[in-house]
Each structure stands twice: as C-alpha cells, then as structure tokens.
PDB file of C-alpha atoms in Angstrom:
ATOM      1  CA  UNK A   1     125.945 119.663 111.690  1.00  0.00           C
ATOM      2  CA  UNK A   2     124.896 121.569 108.762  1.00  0.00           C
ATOM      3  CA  UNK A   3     128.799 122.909 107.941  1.00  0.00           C
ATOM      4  CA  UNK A   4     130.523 119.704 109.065  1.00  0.00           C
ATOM      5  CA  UNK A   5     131.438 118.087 112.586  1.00  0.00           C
ATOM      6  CA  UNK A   6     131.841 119.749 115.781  1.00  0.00           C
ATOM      7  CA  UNK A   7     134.855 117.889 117.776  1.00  0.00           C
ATOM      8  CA  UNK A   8     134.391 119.604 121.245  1.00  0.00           C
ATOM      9  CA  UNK A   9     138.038 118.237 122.655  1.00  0.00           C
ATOM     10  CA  UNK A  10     141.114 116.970 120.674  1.00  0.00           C
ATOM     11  CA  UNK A  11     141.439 114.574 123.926  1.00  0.00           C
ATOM     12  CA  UNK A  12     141.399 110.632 123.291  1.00  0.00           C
ATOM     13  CA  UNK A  13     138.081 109.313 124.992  1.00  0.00           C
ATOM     14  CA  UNK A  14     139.431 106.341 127.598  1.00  0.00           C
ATOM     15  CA  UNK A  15     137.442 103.330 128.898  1.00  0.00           C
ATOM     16  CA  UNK A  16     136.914 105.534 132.074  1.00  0.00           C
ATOM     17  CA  UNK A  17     135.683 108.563 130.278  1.00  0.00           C
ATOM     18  CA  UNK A  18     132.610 105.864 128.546  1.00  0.00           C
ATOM     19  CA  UNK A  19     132.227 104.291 132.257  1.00  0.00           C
ATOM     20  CA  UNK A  20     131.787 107.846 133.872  1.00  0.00           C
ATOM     21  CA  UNK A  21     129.517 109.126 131.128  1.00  0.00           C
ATOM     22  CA  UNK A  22     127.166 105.475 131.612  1.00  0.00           C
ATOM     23  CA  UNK A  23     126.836 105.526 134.976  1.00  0.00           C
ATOM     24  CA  UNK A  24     125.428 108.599 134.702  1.00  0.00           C
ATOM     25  CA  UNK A  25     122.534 108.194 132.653  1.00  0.00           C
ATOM     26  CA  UNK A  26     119.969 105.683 131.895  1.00  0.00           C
ATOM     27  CA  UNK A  27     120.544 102.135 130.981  1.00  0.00           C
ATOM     28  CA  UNK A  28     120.331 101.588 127.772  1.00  0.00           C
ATOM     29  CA  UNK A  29     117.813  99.600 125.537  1.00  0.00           C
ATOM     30  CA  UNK A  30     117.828  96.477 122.871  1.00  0.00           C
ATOM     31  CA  UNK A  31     118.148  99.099 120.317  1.00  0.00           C
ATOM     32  CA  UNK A  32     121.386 101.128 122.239  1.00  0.00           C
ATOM     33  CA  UNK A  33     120.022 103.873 123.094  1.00  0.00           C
ATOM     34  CA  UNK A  34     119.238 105.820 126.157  1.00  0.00           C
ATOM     35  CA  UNK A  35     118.716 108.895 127.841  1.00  0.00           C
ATOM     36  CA  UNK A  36     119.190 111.912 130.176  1.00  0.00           C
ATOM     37  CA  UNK A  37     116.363 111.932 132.706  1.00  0.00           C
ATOM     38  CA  UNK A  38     114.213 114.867 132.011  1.00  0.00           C
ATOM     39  CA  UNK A  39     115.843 116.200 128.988  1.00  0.00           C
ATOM     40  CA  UNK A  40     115.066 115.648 125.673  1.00  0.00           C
ATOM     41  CA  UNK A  41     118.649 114.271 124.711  1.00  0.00           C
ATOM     42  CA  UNK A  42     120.074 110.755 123.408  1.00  0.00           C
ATOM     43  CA  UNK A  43     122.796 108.856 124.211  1.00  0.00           C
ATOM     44  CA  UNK A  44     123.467 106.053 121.150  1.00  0.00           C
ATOM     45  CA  UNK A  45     126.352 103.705 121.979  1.00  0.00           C
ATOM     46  CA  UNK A  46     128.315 101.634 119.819  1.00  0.00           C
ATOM     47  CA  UNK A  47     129.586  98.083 120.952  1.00  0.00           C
ATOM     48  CA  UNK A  48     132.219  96.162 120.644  1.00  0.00           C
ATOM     49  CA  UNK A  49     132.453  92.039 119.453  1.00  0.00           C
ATOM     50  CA  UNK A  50     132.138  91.581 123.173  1.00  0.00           C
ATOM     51  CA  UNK A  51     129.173  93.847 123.847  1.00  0.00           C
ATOM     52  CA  UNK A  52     131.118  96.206 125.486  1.00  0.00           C
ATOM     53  CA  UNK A  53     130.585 100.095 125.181  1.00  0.00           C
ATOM     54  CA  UNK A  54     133.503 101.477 123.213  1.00  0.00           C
ATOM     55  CA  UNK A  55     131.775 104.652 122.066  1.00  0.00           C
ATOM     56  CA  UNK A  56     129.356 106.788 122.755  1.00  0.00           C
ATOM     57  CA  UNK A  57     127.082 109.653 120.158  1.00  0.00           C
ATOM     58  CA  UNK A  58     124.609 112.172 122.114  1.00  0.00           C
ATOM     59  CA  UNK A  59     122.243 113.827 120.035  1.00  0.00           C
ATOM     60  CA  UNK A  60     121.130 117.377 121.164  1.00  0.00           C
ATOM     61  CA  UNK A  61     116.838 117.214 121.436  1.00  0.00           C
ATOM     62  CA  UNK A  62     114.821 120.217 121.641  1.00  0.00           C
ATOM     63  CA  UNK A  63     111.762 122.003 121.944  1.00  0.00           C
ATOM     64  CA  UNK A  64     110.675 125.008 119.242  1.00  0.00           C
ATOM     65  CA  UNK A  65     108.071 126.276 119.721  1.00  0.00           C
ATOM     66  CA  UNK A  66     106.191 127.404 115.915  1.00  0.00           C
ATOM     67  CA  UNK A  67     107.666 125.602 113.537  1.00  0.00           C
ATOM     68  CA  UNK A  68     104.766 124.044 112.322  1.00  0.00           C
ATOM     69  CA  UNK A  69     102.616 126.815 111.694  1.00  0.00           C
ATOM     70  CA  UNK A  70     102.661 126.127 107.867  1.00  0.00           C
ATOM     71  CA  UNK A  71     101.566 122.855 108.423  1.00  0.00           C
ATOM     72  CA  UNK A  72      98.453 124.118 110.991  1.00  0.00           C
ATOM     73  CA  UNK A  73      95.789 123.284 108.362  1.00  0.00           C
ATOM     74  CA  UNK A  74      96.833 119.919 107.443  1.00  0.00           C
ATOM     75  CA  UNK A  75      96.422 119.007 111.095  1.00  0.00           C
ATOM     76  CA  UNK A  76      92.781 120.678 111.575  1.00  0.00           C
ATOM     77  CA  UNK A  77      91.817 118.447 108.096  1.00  0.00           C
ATOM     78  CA  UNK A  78      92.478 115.667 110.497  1.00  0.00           C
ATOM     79  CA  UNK A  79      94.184 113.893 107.901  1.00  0.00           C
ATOM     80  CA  UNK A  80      97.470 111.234 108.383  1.00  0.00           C
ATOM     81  CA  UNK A  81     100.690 112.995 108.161  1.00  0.00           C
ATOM     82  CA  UNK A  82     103.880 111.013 107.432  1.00  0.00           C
ATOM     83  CA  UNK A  83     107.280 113.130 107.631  1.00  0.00           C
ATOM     84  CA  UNK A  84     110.168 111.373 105.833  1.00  0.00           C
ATOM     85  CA  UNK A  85     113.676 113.165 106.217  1.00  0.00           C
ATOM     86  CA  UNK A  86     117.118 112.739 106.834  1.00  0.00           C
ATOM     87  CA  UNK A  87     118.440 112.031 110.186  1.00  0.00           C
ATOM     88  CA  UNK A  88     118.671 115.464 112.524  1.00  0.00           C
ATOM     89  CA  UNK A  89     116.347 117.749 109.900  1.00  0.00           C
ATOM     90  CA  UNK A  90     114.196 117.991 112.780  1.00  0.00           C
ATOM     91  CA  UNK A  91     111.308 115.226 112.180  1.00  0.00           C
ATOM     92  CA  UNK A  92     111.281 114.742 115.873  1.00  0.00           C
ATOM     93  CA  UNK A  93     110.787 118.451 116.524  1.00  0.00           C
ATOM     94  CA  UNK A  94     108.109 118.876 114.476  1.00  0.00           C
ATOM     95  CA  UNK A  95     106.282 115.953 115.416  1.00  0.00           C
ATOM     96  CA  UNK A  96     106.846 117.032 119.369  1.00  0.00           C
ATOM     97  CA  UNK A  97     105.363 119.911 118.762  1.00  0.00           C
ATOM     98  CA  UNK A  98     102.465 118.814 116.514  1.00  0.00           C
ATOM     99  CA  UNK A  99     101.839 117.105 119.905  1.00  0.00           C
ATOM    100  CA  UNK A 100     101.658 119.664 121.710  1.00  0.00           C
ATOM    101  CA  UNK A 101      99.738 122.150 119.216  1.00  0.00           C
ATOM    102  CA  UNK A 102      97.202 119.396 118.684  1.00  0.00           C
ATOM    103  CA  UNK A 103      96.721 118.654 122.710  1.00  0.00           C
ATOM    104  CA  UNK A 104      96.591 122.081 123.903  1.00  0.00           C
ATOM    105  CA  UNK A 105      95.503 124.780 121.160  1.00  0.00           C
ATOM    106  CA  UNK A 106      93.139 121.570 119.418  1.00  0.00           C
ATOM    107  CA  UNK A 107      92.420 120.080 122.400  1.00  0.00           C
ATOM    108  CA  UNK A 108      92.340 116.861 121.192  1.00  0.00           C
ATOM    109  CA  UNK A 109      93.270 113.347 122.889  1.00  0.00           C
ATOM    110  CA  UNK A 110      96.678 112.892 121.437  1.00  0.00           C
ATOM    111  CA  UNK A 111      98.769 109.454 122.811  1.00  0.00           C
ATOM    112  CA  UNK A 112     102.046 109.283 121.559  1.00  0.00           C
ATOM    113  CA  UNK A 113     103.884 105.569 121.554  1.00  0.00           C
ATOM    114  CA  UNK A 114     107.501 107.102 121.812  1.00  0.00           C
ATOM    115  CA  UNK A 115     108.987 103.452 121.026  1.00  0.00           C
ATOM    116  CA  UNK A 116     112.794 104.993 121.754  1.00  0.00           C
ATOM    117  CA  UNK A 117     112.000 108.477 124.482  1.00  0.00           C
ATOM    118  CA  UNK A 118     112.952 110.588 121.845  1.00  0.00           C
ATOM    119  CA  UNK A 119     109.706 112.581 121.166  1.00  0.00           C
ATOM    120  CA  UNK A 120     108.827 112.739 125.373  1.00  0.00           C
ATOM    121  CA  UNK A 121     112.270 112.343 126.685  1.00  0.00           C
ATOM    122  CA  UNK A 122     113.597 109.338 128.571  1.00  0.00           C
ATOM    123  CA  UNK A 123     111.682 110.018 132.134  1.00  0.00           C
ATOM    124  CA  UNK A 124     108.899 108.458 133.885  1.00  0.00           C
ATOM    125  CA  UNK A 125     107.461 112.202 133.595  1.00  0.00           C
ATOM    126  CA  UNK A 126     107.320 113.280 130.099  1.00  0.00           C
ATOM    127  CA  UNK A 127     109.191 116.498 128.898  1.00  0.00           C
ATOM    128  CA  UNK A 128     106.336 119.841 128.755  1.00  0.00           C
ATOM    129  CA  UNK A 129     107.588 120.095 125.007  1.00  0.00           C
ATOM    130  CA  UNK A 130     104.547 117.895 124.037  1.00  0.00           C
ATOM    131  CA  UNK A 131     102.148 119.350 126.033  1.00  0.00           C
ATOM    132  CA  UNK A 132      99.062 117.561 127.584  1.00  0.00           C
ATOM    133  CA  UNK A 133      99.346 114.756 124.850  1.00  0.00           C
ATOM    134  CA  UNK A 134     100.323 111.295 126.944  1.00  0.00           C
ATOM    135  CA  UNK A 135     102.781 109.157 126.498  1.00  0.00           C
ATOM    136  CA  UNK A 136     103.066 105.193 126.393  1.00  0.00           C
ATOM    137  CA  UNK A 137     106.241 103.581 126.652  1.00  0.00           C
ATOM    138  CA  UNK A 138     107.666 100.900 124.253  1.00  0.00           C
ATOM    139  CA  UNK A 139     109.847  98.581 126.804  1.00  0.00           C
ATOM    140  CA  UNK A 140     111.295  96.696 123.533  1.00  0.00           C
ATOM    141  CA  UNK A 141     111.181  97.780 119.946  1.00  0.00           C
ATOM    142  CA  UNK A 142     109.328  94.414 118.933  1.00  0.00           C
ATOM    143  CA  UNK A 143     106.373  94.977 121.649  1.00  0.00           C
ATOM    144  CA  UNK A 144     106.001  98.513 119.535  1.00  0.00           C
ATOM    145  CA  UNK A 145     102.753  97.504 117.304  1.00  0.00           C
ATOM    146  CA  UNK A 146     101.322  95.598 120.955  1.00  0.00           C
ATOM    147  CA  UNK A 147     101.572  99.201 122.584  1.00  0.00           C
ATOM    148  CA  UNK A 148     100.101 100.988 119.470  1.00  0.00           C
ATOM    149  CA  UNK A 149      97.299  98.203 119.622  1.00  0.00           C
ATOM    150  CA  UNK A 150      97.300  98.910 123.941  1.00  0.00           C
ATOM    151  CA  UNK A 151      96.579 102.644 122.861  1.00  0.00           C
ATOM    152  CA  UNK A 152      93.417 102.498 120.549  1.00  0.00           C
ATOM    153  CA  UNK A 153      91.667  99.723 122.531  1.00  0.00           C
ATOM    154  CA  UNK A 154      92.097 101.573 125.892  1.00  0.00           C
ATOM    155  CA  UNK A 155      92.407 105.135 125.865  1.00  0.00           C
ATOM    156  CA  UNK A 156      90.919 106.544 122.996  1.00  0.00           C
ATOM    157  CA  UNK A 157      92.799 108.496 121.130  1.00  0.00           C
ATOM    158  CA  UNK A 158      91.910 111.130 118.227  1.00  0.00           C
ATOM    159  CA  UNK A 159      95.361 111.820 117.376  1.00  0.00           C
ATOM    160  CA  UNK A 160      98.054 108.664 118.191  1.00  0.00           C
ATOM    161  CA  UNK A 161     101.617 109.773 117.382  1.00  0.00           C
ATOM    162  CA  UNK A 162     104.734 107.304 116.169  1.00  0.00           C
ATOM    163  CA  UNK A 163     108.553 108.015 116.102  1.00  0.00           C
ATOM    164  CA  UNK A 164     110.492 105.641 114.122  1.00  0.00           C
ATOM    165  CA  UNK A 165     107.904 103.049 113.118  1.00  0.00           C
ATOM    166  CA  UNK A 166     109.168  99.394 113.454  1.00  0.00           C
ATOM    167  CA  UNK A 167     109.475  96.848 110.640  1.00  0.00           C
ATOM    168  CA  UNK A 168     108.450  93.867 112.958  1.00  0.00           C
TER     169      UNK A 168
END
C-alpha cells in the first residue's frame, strides 16, 4: 500500500488458520502461487525448511476499465510494448486491459500465455476483464517459452500477451 501496510487483525495466524485458508483455494504451483477460482486474486505462500506452508500473502487483482487510454495510439502503431514497474503499480492491470481494448474495440486476435493466472485469473474460464482475447495456460514456469512457441504455430495471433517473462 501506497501509505504503508494494512494489518486487517492484530490476531496471531495458527497452523489451522493456513490449513483452512488452503483448502479453500487452488493448489498451488512450482512457483507458490495460486488462486481464487474466478477472481482475479493471488494467493503467494511462503514455506518452511520442510516445505510446509507457514504463511500466506493475497494480492488484491482487478479490473479498470480506461486506464490505458493514453497509451491507445501506441497500440494501433502495432508496435511491442514492454511495461517495467515496481511490484503492485498496476502492470498487470494495464496489460489486462490492453487485452481487452485490443480484442474487442481492435478486434484483433490477441492470445495471452498467462504463465502464473494473474492476467486471466486462476479458472478454467478466464475472468471477462480481458475480453474476447484467449488464454493459454503455462502448467510449469519452465514449459513457458514451449506455450509461447504452442501459440504462434497454432492459433495465429496478431497480438500475443506475456506476464512475468521467464529467464529459462
């Protein structure tokens, strides 16, 4: 948060409060994170020497509508766009809705590899917020550059969209 943290309880988080909360969404990933089934939230967790879940960050997603309106004409010049920010400025946001802007008012073929849910949400059915753009999947973070590969040879896309580009 922009003005500091937000502590929503002074209560000490148990081993039962983590085990209620995990049951209850979806498992998570090599890369620790999952999600809320059809919302655009995250659930990072943080593991202990064993493995074992002994904490637990959710991070708030969401969908705004306009925010990229001073951006409009560098996405009708059809030219690469690469956002670089701090973590929670709102890349995600913006790139969601460039998704959305581009497959609905553009009405181009836009494919988004969403290598950790965060730009479609964690659901089989991806989150409205990106419009009629379609989504692929990254099962693990190394098979990410495979599925961007899977996208250009078989569906082609004029637009492909990446969240959190890989190193390997």
């Amino acid at each position: 948060f922009a003005t500091g943290p937000m502590y929503l309880s002074q209560k000490v988080v148990s081993w039962q409060d983590i085990d209620y909360l995990t049951k209850r969404i979806s498992k998570f990933s090599n890369d620790n994170r999952a999600g809320i089934e059809r919302t655009l939230h995250r659930i990072s967790c943080i593991r202990n020497r064993q493995f074992l879940i002994n904490g637990l960050t959710c991070r708030i997603g969401r969908a705004i509508f306009g925010p990229i309106s001073s951006i409009r004409d560098l996405l009708e010049s059809r030219q690469s766009i690469l956002l670089l920010g701090k973590p929670g400025v709102g890349k995600t946001t913006i790139i969601r809705e460039i998704a959305r802007v581009v497959s609905n008012e553009m009405e181009q073929r836009v494919i988004i590899v969403d290598t950790s849910n965060e730009i479609a949400g964690d659901s089989d059915i991806p989150h409205s917020a990106i419009g009629r753009a379609r989504r692929m999947q990254v099962a693990a973070t190394e098979l990410q550059h495979q599925i961007m590969m899977e996208a250009v040879e078989n569906h082609m896309p004029e637009v492909i969209i990446i969240d959190e580009i890989g190193t390997e």
